[in-house]
Amino acid sequence: MITREQIPTVLDHPVHDARGDKIGDARHVFFDDVTGEPEWVSVRTGMFGTSESFVPIHDAAVVEDHLEVPFVKDQVKDAPNVDVDAGGHLSEQEEQRLYEHYGIDWDTAWQDAHSGTGQVTDTAGTAGTAENAMTRSEEEMHVGVERREAGRARLRKYVVTEEQQYTVPVRHEEVRVEREPITDTNRDRAMSGPDITEAEHDVTLYEEQPVVETRAVPKERVRLTTEEVTEEETVTGEVRKERIETEGTDESGDRRRRP
């Protein structure tokens, strides 16, 4: 158990669990109204310190610049929610729920710590001024960003078939019959064979036909790249602020006298 003299080294300092992992920062220390001893410490947890969990301080110890408690981090973060702003006290029902969460026997703890009907009172100051001073705190909003996957892009290549038309000139041979009269010039060739006979003479005809072939030709390179675009988004959240009112004093802080 920590002492009243150690309270200044606890408030707003780190709180570590039984494995040495940091849970958060100590915000309030709650004293027992009957015994006057520290009984609970509230710890700010969460990414921005927006959550607050209660931890028994009976078996806690101050080690260098932080407080160590004999519980694991997840158990502390999952502790029942308690309205710490409700008059600065823990009710009997709230305290019982906390004891049960941490596996502490309620009846035994209550009998050991309470001989009367006391309550647990909050203090956020040092031990020397805890009885006549209080600290006003307020939550501050801290906004950060986290990187997460927003989608995927993919290059996929597939084949399509298109019909194309080209016009090309093609040539072919046709038979043409030429007749020439017998003259002195060609008489010898014409009369070189038999006088009367049967004969055949073949001529081979040629033509051109279109021939189609395809070849793969590289045309372009396609790749995916990314670029960062910065936009502004407005986020809205709620923060709590403590207010302190005085009774029996004027605005300057002097106690009012009865007329």
Short mmCIF file of C-alpha atoms in Angstrom, two decimals:
data_model
loop_
_atom_site.label_atom_id
_atom_site.label_comp_id
_atom_site.label_asym_id
_atom_site.label_seq_id
_atom_site.Cartn_x
_atom_site.Cartn_y
_atom_site.Cartn_z
CA MET A 1 0.00 0.00 0.00
CA ILE A 2 1.24 3.50 -0.76
CA THR A 3 1.32 6.24 1.88
CA ARG A 4 -0.06 9.74 1.85
CA GLU A 5 3.46 11.07 1.39
CA GLN A 6 3.75 9.15 -1.88
CA ILE A 7 0.60 10.64 -3.42
CA PRO A 8 2.49 13.45 -5.26
CA THR A 9 4.69 10.80 -6.96
CA VAL A 10 1.58 8.91 -8.09
CA LEU A 11 -0.76 11.55 -9.52
CA ASP A 12 -0.30 12.20 -13.25
CA HIS A 13 2.42 9.55 -13.37
CA PRO A 14 2.40 6.24 -15.27
CA VAL A 15 0.68 3.16 -13.87
CA HIS A 16 2.11 -0.23 -14.88
CA ASP A 17 0.51 -3.64 -14.57
CA ALA A 18 1.92 -6.82 -13.04
CA ARG A 19 3.86 -7.58 -16.25
CA GLY A 20 5.44 -4.13 -16.45
CA ASP A 21 3.21 -2.86 -19.27
CA LYS A 22 1.96 0.71 -19.01
CA ILE A 23 -1.80 0.95 -18.42
CA GLY A 24 -2.14 4.74 -18.40
CA ASP A 25 -1.63 7.71 -16.08
CA ALA A 26 -2.96 8.09 -12.53
CA ARG A 27 -5.60 10.79 -12.28
CA HIS A 28 -7.22 10.51 -8.83
CA VAL A 29 -6.43 8.77 -5.57
CA PHE A 30 -9.43 7.80 -3.44
CA PHE A 31 -9.13 7.65 0.35
CA ASP A 32 -11.25 5.68 2.77
CA ASP A 33 -13.30 8.11 4.89
CA VAL A 34 -12.93 5.92 7.96
CA THR A 35 -9.32 4.72 7.85
CA GLY A 36 -7.96 7.72 5.94
CA GLU A 37 -5.79 5.38 3.87
CA PRO A 38 -5.50 5.37 0.04
CA GLU A 39 -7.77 2.67 -1.34
CA TRP A 40 -8.29 3.24 -5.07
CA VAL A 41 -6.52 4.98 -7.94
CA SER A 42 -8.23 5.97 -11.17
CA VAL A 43 -6.18 5.49 -14.34
CA ARG A 44 -6.66 7.29 -17.65
CA THR A 45 -6.61 4.72 -20.44
CA GLY A 46 -7.39 4.64 -24.14
CA MET A 47 -5.61 6.15 -27.15
CA PHE A 48 -6.25 9.74 -26.04
CA GLY A 49 -6.77 9.08 -22.34
CA THR A 50 -10.54 9.41 -22.62
CA SER A 51 -11.38 6.39 -20.46
CA GLU A 52 -10.86 6.04 -16.74
CA SER A 53 -10.60 2.78 -14.78
CA PHE A 54 -10.40 2.14 -11.04
CA VAL A 55 -7.66 -0.07 -9.55
CA PRO A 56 -7.26 -1.22 -5.91
CA ILE A 57 -4.20 0.44 -4.44
CA HIS A 58 -3.85 -1.71 -1.30
CA ASP A 59 -1.14 -3.95 -2.81
CA ALA A 60 0.31 -1.36 -5.19
CA ALA A 61 3.88 -0.08 -4.95
CA VAL A 62 5.71 3.03 -6.10
CA VAL A 63 8.69 2.00 -8.24
CA GLU A 64 10.95 4.86 -9.33
CA ASP A 65 8.65 7.23 -11.25
CA HIS A 66 5.59 5.01 -11.67
CA LEU A 67 3.01 2.99 -9.77
CA GLU A 68 2.84 -0.79 -10.14
CA VAL A 69 -0.42 -2.66 -9.46
CA PRO A 70 -0.80 -6.47 -9.15
CA PHE A 71 -3.28 -6.76 -12.04
CA VAL A 72 -2.95 -7.13 -15.81
CA LYS A 73 -3.70 -4.32 -18.22
CA ASP A 74 -6.79 -5.89 -19.83
CA GLN A 75 -8.38 -6.53 -16.43
CA VAL A 76 -7.91 -2.88 -15.47
CA LYS A 77 -9.29 -1.57 -18.77
CA ASP A 78 -12.35 -3.83 -18.46
CA ALA A 79 -13.19 -2.64 -14.93
CA PRO A 80 -16.81 -1.50 -14.34
CA ASN A 81 -17.49 2.13 -15.21
CA VAL A 82 -17.81 4.44 -12.22
CA ASP A 83 -19.10 8.02 -12.24
CA VAL A 84 -16.05 9.71 -10.74
CA ASP A 85 -17.67 13.13 -10.93
CA ALA A 86 -20.63 12.17 -8.72
CA GLY A 87 -19.64 14.11 -5.62
CA GLY A 88 -16.15 12.67 -5.36
CA HIS A 89 -17.32 9.49 -3.55
CA LEU A 90 -17.68 5.84 -4.43
CA SER A 91 -20.92 4.32 -3.31
CA GLU A 92 -21.04 0.98 -1.50
CA GLN A 93 -22.56 -0.64 -4.58
CA GLU A 94 -19.86 0.77 -6.90
CA GLU A 95 -17.09 -0.37 -4.58
CA GLN A 96 -18.60 -3.85 -4.33
CA ARG A 97 -18.73 -4.20 -8.12
CA LEU A 98 -15.08 -3.18 -8.36
CA TYR A 99 -14.02 -5.67 -5.68
CA GLU A 100 -15.86 -8.46 -7.48
CA HIS A 101 -14.22 -7.53 -10.80
CA TYR A 102 -10.74 -7.83 -9.30
CA GLY A 103 -11.58 -11.10 -7.51
CA ILE A 104 -11.35 -9.60 -4.04
CA ASP A 105 -13.75 -10.97 -1.43
CA TRP A 106 -16.16 -8.14 -0.70
CA ASP A 107 -17.15 -9.13 2.82
CA THR A 108 -13.59 -9.60 4.00
CA ALA A 109 -12.36 -6.38 2.37
CA TRP A 110 -15.29 -4.43 3.78
CA GLN A 111 -14.78 -5.70 7.30
CA ASP A 112 -11.04 -5.11 7.22
CA ALA A 113 -11.29 -1.59 5.87
CA HIS A 114 -14.56 -0.32 7.41
CA SER A 115 -15.44 -0.45 11.03
CA GLY A 116 -18.25 2.06 10.40
CA THR A 117 -20.20 3.22 7.38
CA GLY A 118 -17.53 5.29 5.69
CA GLN A 119 -17.20 6.04 2.01
CA VAL A 120 -14.27 6.30 -0.34
CA THR A 121 -13.41 9.92 -1.09
CA ASP A 122 -11.55 11.30 -4.07
CA THR A 123 -8.53 13.53 -3.82
CA ALA A 124 -6.47 14.84 -6.70
CA GLY A 125 -4.06 16.95 -4.64
CA THR A 126 -1.06 16.15 -2.48
CA ALA A 127 -1.30 14.55 0.93
CA GLY A 128 -0.68 17.81 2.77
CA THR A 129 -3.51 19.70 1.08
CA ALA A 130 -5.98 16.92 0.28
CA GLU A 131 -8.38 17.98 3.04
CA ASN A 132 -8.83 21.62 1.98
CA ALA A 133 -8.02 21.77 -1.74
CA MET A 134 -9.07 20.08 -4.94
CA THR A 135 -7.74 20.03 -8.44
CA ARG A 136 -9.95 21.04 -11.33
CA SER A 137 -9.31 19.00 -14.45
CA GLU A 138 -10.73 18.97 -17.90
CA GLU A 139 -10.42 16.69 -20.88
CA GLU A 140 -8.56 17.81 -23.96
CA MET A 141 -9.29 16.48 -27.40
CA HIS A 142 -6.32 15.06 -29.27
CA VAL A 143 -7.01 14.12 -32.86
CA GLY A 144 -4.68 11.83 -34.75
CA VAL A 145 -4.81 9.82 -37.92
CA GLU A 146 -4.39 6.12 -38.58
CA ARG A 147 -3.50 4.46 -41.85
CA ARG A 148 -5.87 1.75 -43.03
CA GLU A 149 -6.65 -0.03 -46.27
CA ALA A 150 -9.24 1.84 -48.32
CA GLY A 151 -9.44 -0.32 -51.40
CA ARG A 152 -7.48 -2.21 -54.05
CA ALA A 153 -6.59 -1.57 -57.68
CA ARG A 154 -5.54 -4.28 -60.13
CA LEU A 155 -4.14 -4.51 -63.64
CA ARG A 156 -5.67 -7.41 -65.58
CA LYS A 157 -4.81 -8.28 -69.17
CA TYR A 158 -7.27 -10.20 -71.33
CA VAL A 159 -7.71 -10.94 -75.05
CA VAL A 160 -10.50 -9.67 -77.29
CA THR A 161 -11.04 -10.52 -80.98
CA GLU A 162 -11.79 -7.75 -83.44
CA GLU A 163 -12.59 -8.01 -87.16
CA GLN A 164 -10.47 -5.90 -89.48
CA GLN A 165 -10.79 -5.35 -93.25
CA TYR A 166 -8.01 -4.53 -95.71
CA THR A 167 -8.22 -4.14 -99.51
CA VAL A 168 -5.24 -5.52 -101.43
CA PRO A 169 -4.73 -5.85 -105.21
CA VAL A 170 -4.49 -9.44 -106.53
CA ARG A 171 -3.58 -10.54 -110.05
CA HIS A 172 -4.64 -13.58 -112.09
CA GLU A 173 -4.01 -14.89 -115.59
CA GLU A 174 -6.74 -15.34 -118.18
CA VAL A 175 -6.60 -17.17 -121.54
CA ARG A 176 -6.74 -15.10 -124.67
CA VAL A 177 -6.88 -16.66 -128.13
CA GLU A 178 -4.67 -14.99 -130.72
CA ARG A 179 -4.95 -15.81 -134.38
CA GLU A 180 -2.40 -14.83 -137.00
CA PRO A 181 -2.48 -15.49 -140.72
CA ILE A 182 0.17 -17.60 -142.44
CA THR A 183 2.78 -15.38 -144.03
CA ASP A 184 6.18 -15.88 -145.51
CA THR A 185 7.62 -15.03 -142.10
CA ASN A 186 5.90 -17.80 -140.12
CA ARG A 187 5.25 -20.31 -142.88
CA ASP A 188 8.21 -22.54 -142.01
CA ARG A 189 7.14 -22.85 -138.32
CA ALA A 190 3.54 -23.46 -139.27
CA MET A 191 4.35 -26.21 -141.78
CA SER A 192 6.96 -28.02 -139.67
CA GLY A 193 4.54 -30.72 -138.48
CA PRO A 194 2.35 -33.24 -140.25
CA ASP A 195 -0.15 -32.00 -142.67
CA ILE A 196 -3.26 -33.37 -141.00
CA THR A 197 -3.11 -34.51 -137.34
CA GLU A 198 -4.70 -34.17 -133.91
CA ALA A 199 -2.87 -32.25 -131.14
CA GLU A 200 -3.35 -30.60 -127.75
CA HIS A 201 -1.49 -27.76 -126.08
CA ASP A 202 -1.90 -26.80 -122.42
CA VAL A 203 -1.30 -23.43 -120.83
CA THR A 204 -1.03 -23.09 -117.02
CA LEU A 205 -2.91 -20.15 -115.56
CA TYR A 206 -1.76 -18.43 -112.35
CA GLU A 207 -3.55 -16.15 -109.91
CA GLU A 208 -2.75 -14.34 -106.64
CA GLN A 209 -4.77 -14.91 -103.47
CA PRO A 210 -4.74 -12.87 -100.22
CA VAL A 211 -2.80 -14.52 -97.39
CA VAL A 212 -3.42 -13.40 -93.78
CA GLU A 213 -1.01 -13.90 -90.93
CA THR A 214 -0.82 -12.24 -87.49
CA ARG A 215 2.20 -11.21 -85.47
CA ALA A 216 2.30 -9.98 -81.83
CA VAL A 217 3.68 -6.44 -81.77
CA PRO A 218 4.27 -4.56 -78.47
CA LYS A 219 2.34 -1.30 -78.39
CA GLU A 220 2.59 0.23 -74.87
CA ARG A 221 3.52 -0.37 -71.23
CA VAL A 222 0.86 0.08 -68.51
CA ARG A 223 1.62 0.25 -64.78
CA LEU A 224 -0.13 1.24 -61.55
CA THR A 225 1.27 4.00 -59.33
CA THR A 226 -0.12 5.73 -56.23
CA GLU A 227 -0.10 9.34 -55.18
CA GLU A 228 -1.14 10.93 -51.91
CA VAL A 229 -3.96 13.44 -51.92
CA THR A 230 -4.49 15.54 -48.80
CA GLU A 231 -8.03 16.46 -47.82
CA GLU A 232 -9.42 18.09 -44.72
CA GLU A 233 -12.02 16.37 -42.58
CA THR A 234 -13.71 17.84 -39.53
CA VAL A 235 -14.17 15.57 -36.52
CA THR A 236 -16.43 16.30 -33.58
CA GLY A 237 -16.12 14.93 -30.08
CA GLU A 238 -17.17 15.65 -26.53
CA VAL A 239 -14.84 16.63 -23.71
CA ARG A 240 -15.70 16.92 -20.06
CA LYS A 241 -14.59 19.82 -17.86
CA GLU A 242 -14.72 20.07 -14.11
CA ARG A 243 -16.14 23.20 -12.51
CA ILE A 244 -15.56 24.19 -8.90
CA GLU A 245 -18.13 26.25 -7.02
CA THR A 246 -17.56 27.87 -3.65
CA GLU A 247 -20.09 28.24 -0.88
CA GLY A 248 -19.81 30.66 1.97
CA THR A 249 -17.24 32.90 0.27
CA ASP A 250 -17.43 35.99 -1.88
CA GLU A 251 -15.83 36.26 -5.31
CA SER A 252 -12.48 37.28 -3.83
CA GLY A 253 -12.33 34.07 -1.81
CA ASP A 254 -12.98 35.66 1.63
CA ARG A 255 -15.50 33.86 3.80
CA ARG A 256 -18.80 35.69 4.03
CA ARG A 257 -19.82 36.81 7.45
CA ARG A 258 -23.31 36.44 8.61
CA PRO A 259 -25.09 39.76 9.13
#
